[in-house]
Short mmCIF file of C-alpha atoms in Angstrom, two decimals:
data_model
loop_
_atom_site.label_atom_id
_atom_site.label_comp_id
_atom_site.label_asym_id
_atom_site.label_seq_id
_atom_site.Cartn_x
_atom_site.Cartn_y
_atom_site.Cartn_z
CA MET A 10 124.65 80.44 94.31
CA LEU A 11 123.24 79.94 98.09
CA SER A 12 119.69 81.07 96.79
CA LEU A 13 120.19 78.45 94.11
CA ARG A 14 121.48 75.56 96.12
CA LEU A 15 118.80 76.75 98.69
CA ALA A 16 116.19 76.45 96.02
CA ARG A 17 117.49 73.11 94.91
CA GLY A 18 116.41 71.56 98.28
CA ALA A 19 113.08 72.87 99.02
CA ARG A 20 110.07 71.35 99.45
CA PRO A 21 107.04 71.28 96.65
CA SER A 22 105.07 73.71 98.62
CA VAL A 23 108.25 76.60 98.59
CA LEU A 24 108.97 75.91 95.30
CA LEU A 25 105.09 76.63 94.15
CA ARG A 26 105.16 79.60 96.39
CA ARG A 27 108.62 80.99 94.22
CA SER A 28 106.89 79.82 90.96
CA LEU A 29 103.85 82.21 91.81
CA VAL A 30 106.01 85.08 92.68
CA THR A 31 107.93 84.17 89.22
CA VAL A 32 104.41 84.39 87.22
CA ALA A 33 103.27 87.51 89.08
CA ALA A 34 106.77 89.25 88.65
CA ALA A 35 106.14 88.08 84.72
CA GLY A 36 103.10 89.88 84.35
CA ALA A 37 103.92 92.83 85.99
CA SER A 38 106.80 93.22 83.80
CA PHE A 39 104.75 92.41 80.55
CA LEU A 40 102.42 95.07 81.67
CA LEU A 41 105.08 97.37 81.88
CA LEU A 42 106.68 96.54 78.48
CA SER A 43 103.30 97.00 77.13
CA ALA A 44 103.03 100.27 78.38
CA LEU A 45 106.47 101.20 76.77
CA GLY A 46 105.56 99.56 73.42
CA PHE A 47 102.17 101.65 73.79
CA ALA A 48 104.58 104.72 73.78
CA SER A 49 107.22 103.56 70.95
CA GLY A 50 104.03 102.91 68.66
CA HIS A 51 102.05 106.43 69.70
CA PRO A 52 104.42 108.97 70.24
CA ASP A 53 102.11 111.75 70.56
CA ASP A 54 99.76 109.99 73.19
CA SER A 55 102.06 110.90 76.16
CA GLN A 56 98.83 111.20 78.41
CA GLY A 57 97.81 107.71 77.76
CA ALA A 58 101.57 106.19 77.95
CA VAL A 59 102.13 107.93 81.52
CA GLY A 60 98.30 106.76 82.11
CA ARG A 61 99.37 103.13 81.54
CA LEU A 62 102.41 103.39 83.61
CA LEU A 63 100.49 104.44 86.55
CA TRP A 64 97.79 101.91 86.31
CA CYS A 65 100.68 99.58 86.33
CA LEU A 66 101.72 100.61 89.89
CA VAL A 67 99.03 98.25 91.06
CA PRO A 68 100.17 94.80 89.60
CA LEU A 69 103.50 96.12 91.08
CA ALA A 70 101.80 96.55 94.66
CA ALA A 71 100.01 93.32 94.61
CA THR A 72 103.38 91.09 93.15
CA VAL A 73 105.40 93.20 96.16
CA GLN A 74 102.80 91.98 98.79
CA LEU A 75 102.94 88.84 97.54
CA ALA A 76 106.83 88.59 97.57
CA ILE A 77 107.02 89.63 100.85
CA ALA A 78 104.45 87.09 102.03
CA VAL A 79 106.36 84.13 100.33
CA GLY A 80 109.81 85.48 101.60
CA ARG A 81 108.46 85.52 105.35
CA ALA A 82 107.03 81.75 105.23
CA ASP A 83 110.22 80.48 103.38
CA PRO A 84 111.71 78.18 105.82
CA SER A 85 115.06 78.01 103.51
CA THR A 86 115.93 81.69 104.70
CA GLY A 87 115.10 81.41 108.51
CA PRO A 88 117.23 81.10 111.17
CA GLY A 89 118.62 77.73 112.03
CA PRO A 90 122.20 76.23 113.13
CA GLY A 91 123.68 75.80 110.06
CA PHE A 92 123.30 79.29 109.13
CA ALA A 93 124.46 80.73 112.42
CA ALA A 94 127.84 78.33 111.84
CA ALA A 95 128.27 79.90 108.58
CA GLY A 96 127.80 83.25 109.75
CA VAL A 97 124.55 84.02 108.33
CA GLY A 98 122.43 85.94 110.97
CA PRO A 99 118.86 87.40 111.15
CA ALA A 100 120.49 90.46 108.82
CA ARG A 101 122.02 88.25 106.79
CA ALA A 102 118.98 85.67 106.30
CA ALA A 103 116.77 88.98 105.52
CA LEU A 104 118.91 89.69 102.92
CA LEU A 105 119.15 86.17 101.18
CA ALA A 106 115.69 85.97 101.25
CA ALA A 107 115.48 89.45 99.29
CA VAL A 108 118.03 88.15 97.07
CA SER A 109 115.94 84.96 96.59
CA MET A 110 112.71 86.85 95.60
CA ALA A 111 114.72 89.54 93.59
CA ALA A 112 115.95 86.38 91.31
CA ALA A 113 112.57 84.66 91.18
CA CYS A 114 111.58 88.21 89.74
CA ALA A 115 114.59 88.55 87.31
CA LEU A 116 113.49 85.16 86.00
CA GLY A 117 109.76 86.20 85.18
CA GLY A 118 111.14 89.47 83.84
CA VAL A 119 112.89 87.69 80.98
CA LEU A 120 109.87 85.48 80.47
CA ALA A 121 107.81 88.38 80.11
CA LEU A 122 110.54 89.87 77.74
CA LEU A 123 110.69 86.74 75.37
CA VAL A 124 106.54 86.86 75.43
CA PHE A 125 106.33 90.41 74.69
CA LEU A 126 108.84 90.27 71.71
CA HIS A 127 107.31 87.36 70.41
CA LEU A 128 103.70 88.60 70.18
CA ARG A 129 105.14 91.90 68.82
CA GLY A 130 106.58 90.13 65.84
CA ASP A 131 110.11 90.68 66.79
CA LEU A 132 111.09 86.88 67.21
CA GLY A 133 108.90 85.80 63.99
CA ASP A 134 105.71 85.30 63.22
CA SER A 135 103.43 84.62 66.48
CA TRP A 136 101.61 81.89 67.14
CA LEU A 137 98.55 84.08 67.67
CA GLY A 138 98.68 85.08 63.97
CA TRP A 139 98.14 88.89 64.41
CA ALA A 140 101.16 89.99 66.01
CA GLY A 141 102.41 93.41 64.74
CA SER A 142 99.28 94.44 62.78
CA GLY A 143 95.76 95.14 64.40
CA ALA A 144 95.29 94.63 68.13
CA ALA A 145 98.99 94.02 68.66
CA GLY A 146 100.11 96.81 66.57
CA ARG A 147 98.09 99.01 68.64
CA GLN A 148 98.71 97.53 72.22
CA LEU A 149 102.01 96.32 72.07
CA GLY A 150 103.61 98.99 69.20
CA GLY A 151 104.23 96.39 66.74
CA GLY A 152 106.35 97.44 63.90
CA ARG A 153 108.31 100.21 65.94
CA PRO A 154 111.85 99.76 67.38
CA LEU A 155 112.05 99.55 71.22
CA PRO A 156 114.25 101.88 73.19
CA LEU A 157 117.08 99.34 74.55
CA ALA A 158 117.61 101.71 77.88
CA GLY A 159 113.91 101.93 78.31
CA THR A 160 113.33 98.02 78.18
CA VAL A 161 115.93 97.77 80.39
CA THR A 162 115.12 99.79 83.02
CA LEU A 163 111.43 98.67 82.85
CA LEU A 164 112.59 95.15 83.20
CA ALA A 165 114.98 96.12 86.52
CA VAL A 166 112.14 97.65 88.08
CA VAL A 167 109.97 94.74 89.57
CA PRO A 168 113.30 92.60 90.62
CA VAL A 169 114.57 96.12 92.19
CA VAL A 170 111.44 97.47 94.22
CA VAL A 171 110.85 93.90 95.26
CA GLY A 172 114.40 93.12 96.73
CA ALA A 173 114.55 96.71 98.54
CA ALA A 174 111.00 95.86 100.02
CA CYS A 175 111.69 92.27 100.95
CA ALA A 176 114.70 93.41 102.79
CA ALA A 177 112.96 96.18 104.64
CA GLY A 178 110.08 94.26 105.51
CA LEU A 179 112.23 91.04 106.75
CA TRP A 180 114.93 92.95 108.32
CA PRO A 181 114.76 92.16 111.88
CA ARG A 182 114.00 94.36 114.70
CA PRO A 183 114.98 94.40 118.09
CA PRO A 184 112.43 94.50 120.65
CA ARG A 185 111.74 97.27 123.50
CA ALA A 186 113.99 96.76 126.40
CA VAL A 187 112.30 96.12 129.49
CA HIS A 188 113.35 98.06 132.97
CA GLN A 189 113.06 95.54 135.67
CA PRO A 190 113.65 96.57 139.20
CA VAL A 191 115.81 94.71 141.55
CA ARG A 192 116.30 94.56 144.97
CA GLY A 193 119.47 95.27 146.96
CA PRO A 194 120.92 93.61 150.03
CA ARG A 195 118.62 95.62 152.71
CA GLY A 196 115.55 94.92 150.59
CA ALA A 197 115.69 98.47 148.74
CA ARG A 198 114.50 98.67 145.10
CA ARG A 199 116.90 100.17 142.78
CA PRO A 200 116.44 100.83 139.20
CA THR A 201 119.24 98.76 136.74
CA ALA A 202 120.18 99.65 133.52
CA PRO A 203 117.92 98.56 130.83
CA ALA A 204 118.53 94.55 129.58
CA ARG A 205 120.40 94.49 126.23
CA PRO A 206 118.10 94.03 123.58
CA THR A 207 118.36 90.70 121.64
CA VAL A 208 117.73 90.77 118.07
CA VAL A 209 114.66 89.02 117.25
CA THR A 210 115.44 85.79 114.47
CA GLY A 211 113.31 86.27 111.81
CA PRO A 212 110.14 88.47 111.21
CA VAL A 213 107.62 88.79 114.04
CA ALA A 214 104.09 89.53 113.49
CA PRO A 215 102.73 92.78 115.27
CA ARG A 216 101.46 92.21 119.00
CA PRO A 217 97.65 92.26 119.03
CA HIS A 218 97.48 96.00 120.42
CA GLN A 219 99.68 97.15 117.77
CA ALA A 220 97.67 95.34 114.78
CA ALA A 221 94.54 97.23 116.06
CA SER A 222 96.04 100.78 116.41
CA GLY A 223 95.80 101.08 112.13
CA LEU A 224 92.21 100.81 112.55
CA PRO A 225 91.12 104.56 113.13
CA TRP A 226 93.96 105.55 110.13
CA GLY A 227 92.68 102.84 107.82
CA ILE A 228 88.54 104.18 108.46
CA ALA A 229 90.20 107.55 107.92
CA LEU A 230 91.46 106.81 104.63
CA THR A 231 88.82 105.33 103.24
CA ALA A 232 86.22 107.83 104.06
CA ALA A 233 88.82 110.62 102.55
CA GLY A 234 88.93 108.41 99.33
CA LEU A 235 85.19 108.04 99.32
CA ALA A 236 84.81 111.97 99.82
CA LEU A 237 87.30 112.68 97.15
CA GLN A 238 86.01 110.31 94.34
CA ALA A 239 82.53 111.76 95.02
CA TYR A 240 84.01 115.42 94.82
CA ALA A 241 85.99 114.72 91.65
CA SER A 242 83.18 112.87 90.32
CA GLY A 243 80.52 115.81 90.16
CA ASN A 244 81.04 116.63 86.10
CA ALA A 245 81.48 112.96 85.59
CA PRO A 246 79.02 111.32 82.97
CA PRO A 247 76.54 109.21 84.71
CA LEU A 248 78.25 106.03 83.05
CA PRO A 249 81.41 106.06 81.63
CA ASP A 250 82.36 105.47 78.66
CA ALA A 251 85.78 103.86 79.54
CA LEU A 252 86.37 102.88 82.93
CA LEU A 253 88.57 100.16 82.60
CA ALA A 254 88.37 99.01 78.81
CA VAL A 255 91.91 99.80 78.23
CA PRO A 256 94.42 100.48 81.13
CA GLY A 257 95.86 103.53 81.41
CA ARG A 258 93.23 105.79 79.79
CA LEU A 259 92.18 108.35 81.97
CA GLY A 260 89.58 109.80 79.44
CA GLY A 261 86.70 108.72 81.14
CA ASN A 262 88.14 108.85 84.76
CA PRO A 263 89.23 112.00 86.74
CA PRO A 264 92.33 111.97 88.34
CA GLY A 265 90.45 112.61 91.51
CA VAL A 266 88.42 109.84 91.44
CA VAL A 267 91.05 107.39 90.58
CA GLY A 268 93.15 109.15 93.54
CA GLY A 269 90.04 108.50 95.69
CA TRP A 270 89.93 104.65 94.69
CA ALA A 271 93.49 104.50 95.42
CA LEU A 272 92.84 106.05 98.96
CA ALA A 273 89.63 103.98 99.61
CA ALA A 274 91.77 100.73 98.77
CA LEU A 275 94.73 101.79 101.18
CA GLY A 276 92.51 102.48 103.70
CA LEU A 277 91.16 99.11 103.55
CA VAL A 278 94.41 97.62 103.47
CA LEU A 279 95.51 99.63 106.62
CA ALA A 280 92.11 98.92 108.60
CA GLY A 281 92.70 94.52 107.50
CA PRO A 282 94.62 93.97 110.88
CA GLY A 283 92.24 96.46 112.94
CA LEU A 284 89.03 94.92 111.54
CA THR A 285 90.81 91.07 112.43
CA HIS A 286 91.36 92.13 115.81
CA LEU A 287 87.97 93.90 116.31
CA CYS A 288 86.43 90.55 114.99
CA GLY A 289 88.52 88.08 117.62
CA ARG A 290 87.42 90.57 120.27
CA LEU A 291 83.46 90.33 119.37
CA LEU A 292 84.05 86.40 119.41
CA ALA A 293 85.75 86.57 122.71
CA VAL A 294 82.63 89.03 124.20
CA GLY A 295 80.78 88.28 127.23
CA ARG A 296 80.85 84.91 128.68
CA PRO A 297 82.20 82.97 125.40
CA GLY A 298 82.75 79.09 125.39
CA VAL A 299 85.56 77.09 124.73
CA LEU A 300 85.10 77.51 120.87
CA ARG A 301 84.53 80.95 120.97
CA LEU A 302 87.08 81.89 123.25
CA LEU A 303 89.38 79.90 121.40
CA ALA A 304 88.52 81.10 118.41
CA GLY A 305 88.35 84.66 119.18
CA ARG A 306 92.21 84.70 121.18
CA MET A 307 93.45 83.06 117.93
CA LEU A 308 92.22 85.85 115.44
CA GLN A 309 93.34 88.48 117.78
CA GLN A 310 96.95 86.81 117.97
CA GLU A 311 96.84 86.25 114.10
CA ALA A 312 95.72 89.56 113.13
CA GLY A 313 99.30 91.04 112.43
CA LEU A 314 99.94 88.00 110.09
CA ILE A 315 96.27 87.98 108.00
CA GLY A 316 95.17 91.05 108.75
CA ARG A 317 96.75 92.91 105.67
CA PRO A 318 95.88 90.31 102.97
CA VAL A 319 92.65 90.01 104.09
CA GLY A 320 92.18 93.66 103.99
CA ALA A 321 94.05 93.86 100.18
CA LEU A 322 91.27 91.03 99.46
CA CYS A 323 88.39 93.35 100.90
CA ALA A 324 89.51 96.27 98.56
CA LEU A 325 89.92 94.00 95.64
CA ALA A 326 86.24 92.74 95.87
CA ALA A 327 84.89 95.92 96.67
CA ALA A 328 86.63 97.20 93.28
CA GLY A 329 85.66 94.23 91.44
CA PHE A 330 81.67 94.81 92.63
CA THR A 331 81.82 98.43 91.78
CA VAL A 332 83.22 97.90 88.29
CA LEU A 333 80.84 95.04 87.57
CA GLU A 334 78.01 97.33 88.34
CA LEU A 335 79.31 100.02 86.29
CA TYR A 336 79.92 97.95 83.35
CA GLY A 337 76.77 96.19 83.56
CA ARG A 338 75.03 99.68 83.48
CA ALA A 339 77.33 101.08 80.81
CA SER A 340 76.89 98.19 78.51
CA GLY A 341 73.32 97.29 78.99
CA PRO A 342 71.87 94.03 77.38
CA SER A 343 73.87 94.40 74.43
CA GLY A 344 77.28 94.15 76.11
CA ALA A 345 79.18 97.00 73.85
CA HIS A 346 81.74 97.34 76.60
CA ALA A 347 84.17 94.82 77.25
CA PHE A 348 87.42 94.73 79.10
CA GLY A 349 90.47 94.74 77.27
CA PRO A 350 92.80 92.02 77.08
CA LEU A 351 95.68 94.19 79.22
CA THR A 352 92.82 94.91 81.26
CA GLY A 353 91.93 91.35 81.94
CA LEU A 354 95.60 90.40 82.56
CA GLY A 355 96.17 93.03 85.03
CA THR A 356 92.82 92.09 86.74
CA ALA A 357 93.97 88.19 86.77
CA LEU A 358 97.40 89.03 88.03
CA VAL A 359 95.96 91.27 91.00
CA THR A 360 93.39 88.62 91.90
CA LEU A 361 96.41 85.58 91.96
CA CYS A 362 98.58 87.69 94.20
CA ALA A 363 95.74 88.82 96.62
CA ALA A 364 94.36 85.14 96.79
CA ALA A 365 97.77 83.65 97.01
CA THR A 366 98.92 86.30 99.75
CA THR A 367 96.35 85.58 101.97
CA LEU A 368 96.89 81.50 101.57
CA THR A 369 100.71 82.31 102.33
CA ALA A 370 99.63 84.32 105.31
CA VAL A 371 97.16 81.75 106.56
CA VAL A 372 99.81 78.91 106.21
CA GLU A 373 102.05 81.10 108.18
CA ALA A 374 99.60 81.35 111.20
CA ARG A 375 99.10 77.86 110.96
CA SER A 376 102.67 77.45 111.39
CA ALA A 377 103.42 79.92 113.96
CA ARG A 378 100.46 78.52 116.33
CA GLU A 379 102.07 74.34 115.93
CA ARG A 380 103.34 74.89 119.76
CA THR A 381 99.70 76.23 120.71
CA THR A 382 98.01 73.37 119.00
CA ALA A 383 100.01 70.71 120.45
CA ALA A 384 99.98 71.76 123.63
CA LEU A 385 95.96 71.99 123.54
CA VAL A 386 96.42 68.22 121.90
CA ARG A 387 98.11 67.03 125.09
CA LEU A 388 95.87 68.71 126.99
CA GLY A 389 93.00 66.44 125.64
CA ALA A 390 91.32 68.63 123.30
CA PRO A 391 89.79 66.74 120.38
CA ALA A 392 90.37 67.28 117.12
CA ARG A 393 86.71 68.58 115.81
CA LEU A 394 87.37 71.47 118.57
CA LEU A 395 90.34 72.97 116.42
CA ARG A 396 88.20 72.50 113.24
CA GLY A 397 85.55 73.66 114.72
CA ALA A 398 87.51 76.58 115.89
CA ALA A 399 89.30 77.16 112.63
CA ALA A 400 85.73 77.30 110.88
CA LEU A 401 84.33 79.49 113.14
CA ARG A 402 87.37 82.05 112.53
CA ALA A 403 86.51 82.42 108.79
CA THR A 404 82.37 82.65 109.37
CA ALA A 405 83.02 85.43 112.07
CA LEU A 406 85.24 87.41 109.48
CA LEU A 407 82.97 86.68 106.54
CA ALA A 408 80.39 88.12 108.33
CA LEU A 409 82.08 90.97 109.27
CA LEU A 410 83.70 91.91 106.09
CA ALA A 411 81.03 91.43 103.99
CA PRO A 412 78.55 93.88 104.47
CA LEU A 413 81.64 96.44 104.82
CA VAL A 414 82.42 95.78 101.50
CA TRP A 415 79.21 95.61 99.80
CA VAL A 416 79.00 99.50 101.57
CA VAL A 417 82.06 100.58 100.55
CA ALA A 418 81.63 99.38 96.52
CA HIS A 419 77.91 101.02 96.98
CA LEU A 420 79.44 104.50 98.09
CA THR A 421 82.05 103.81 95.42
CA ALA A 422 79.79 103.84 92.50
CA MET A 423 76.92 105.92 93.97
CA PRO A 424 78.46 109.13 92.25
CA PHE A 425 77.62 107.27 88.77
CA HIS A 426 74.07 106.81 89.62
CA ARG A 427 72.90 109.96 88.44
#
C-alpha cells in the first residue's frame, strides 16, 4: 500500500521511468512465454526450446539493469524525515524500492500474458488475423494447451529476479571505519578505537579509484571472449545461415561462439567505469584550463554512476554492428535473410533498456552534482562554462569509445570473413 501511495504522489518523470520498467518487464515476460509456447507446440525440439530460454537471459539482464537504475534514482524511496519518523531506515527504503520495482514488473507480466493469450487465439480471434495458425502457430504454440505451472513460474521470474537484484544493489553499505590517533594530555599520540561506522542513507556511487579498479578485469574478459569465439568458430561456415533470425536457435551458432560473445559483452560492461574514469584523467592531463579541468574531474567523479550503463551501450553497439555486418554478407543484395519478429522484439527491448538506463544514470549524476553546480554559480561561473563542460565530456567519451566499439565489432566478425 505504501508503494501505491508513493506512486500516486510521484512526479511525471518518476512515473515515466516506472512505466519504462513495466514495458521492459512485459517484453521480457512475453519472450519467456513465447519460449514456453514453442516448447508446448514442438515437444520434440528440446534444443530449440532451451536455446530460446537462454536467449531470454539478455533481455532479462537488461530489464534488471534498468530496474536497479530507476530504483536508485527514485526520490520517493529515498531517505527523508518522514521515512525516519515512520521507522523506515535505509535498509527498509531499499526493500521498499525493490517491492516497487517488483510490483511494476508484475504488472508488466500480466500485460504480457494477456497479449500472449490474445495472439495465440485463446481469448478469441486476434486483431492480427493469424493467431493460432501460420507464423503464430509455429512461434507461440497456438492450438496447444499451456502448462499452468510453467506459465506461472515464467511469469514470476521477472518480478522475483528484479526484486532480489534491486534489494541487493540498493542495500546500504557502511563505509570503512577510520582510525584517527589522538593526542593525550602530554602530547603523546595514542591510537583510539575505530569510530563506529555510520550507515550511508541510500546507495552511493563507487569512489573514483574503486570505479577504475574494474578496468583490467573488463579488458581480460573481453579478450577471453574474443579468443573463445575465434577458437569456437574454427569449423563454422563463413556466412552463418541463421545467426539471430529466430531467438534460441543455435543451429548456426556453436555454443562457444555464443559464450564468447557473452564474455566480450560482460567485459565491456565491467570496463565501462574504468574507461569513463580514464577518459576523465586524459581530459585533465598536463596543464588543463578551467573547461578541461572541470570536465575531467566531473567524469572521474561520475564514473561509478554512468560507467556501467555506458559499457552496456558499448556492448550493444558492438553486437549490433557485428550482426548487421554478418547479415549483410549473408543476405547479399537480395535480402533473403531477415530478422524474425521475436528477434526484433528482443533487440528493441534491449536497446530501450540500455538507452533508458543511461539517461537515468545521467539524470542521477546531474542531481548528485547539484551542490557543486550551485557552488560554481555562486562563485561566478557562467552558464556557458557548465554547458561547455557537459559537451566536452560527451565528446571525449564518444571519441574514446567509438574506436573501441569498432575494433571489438571487427574482431568479433573477423572469424566469419573466411
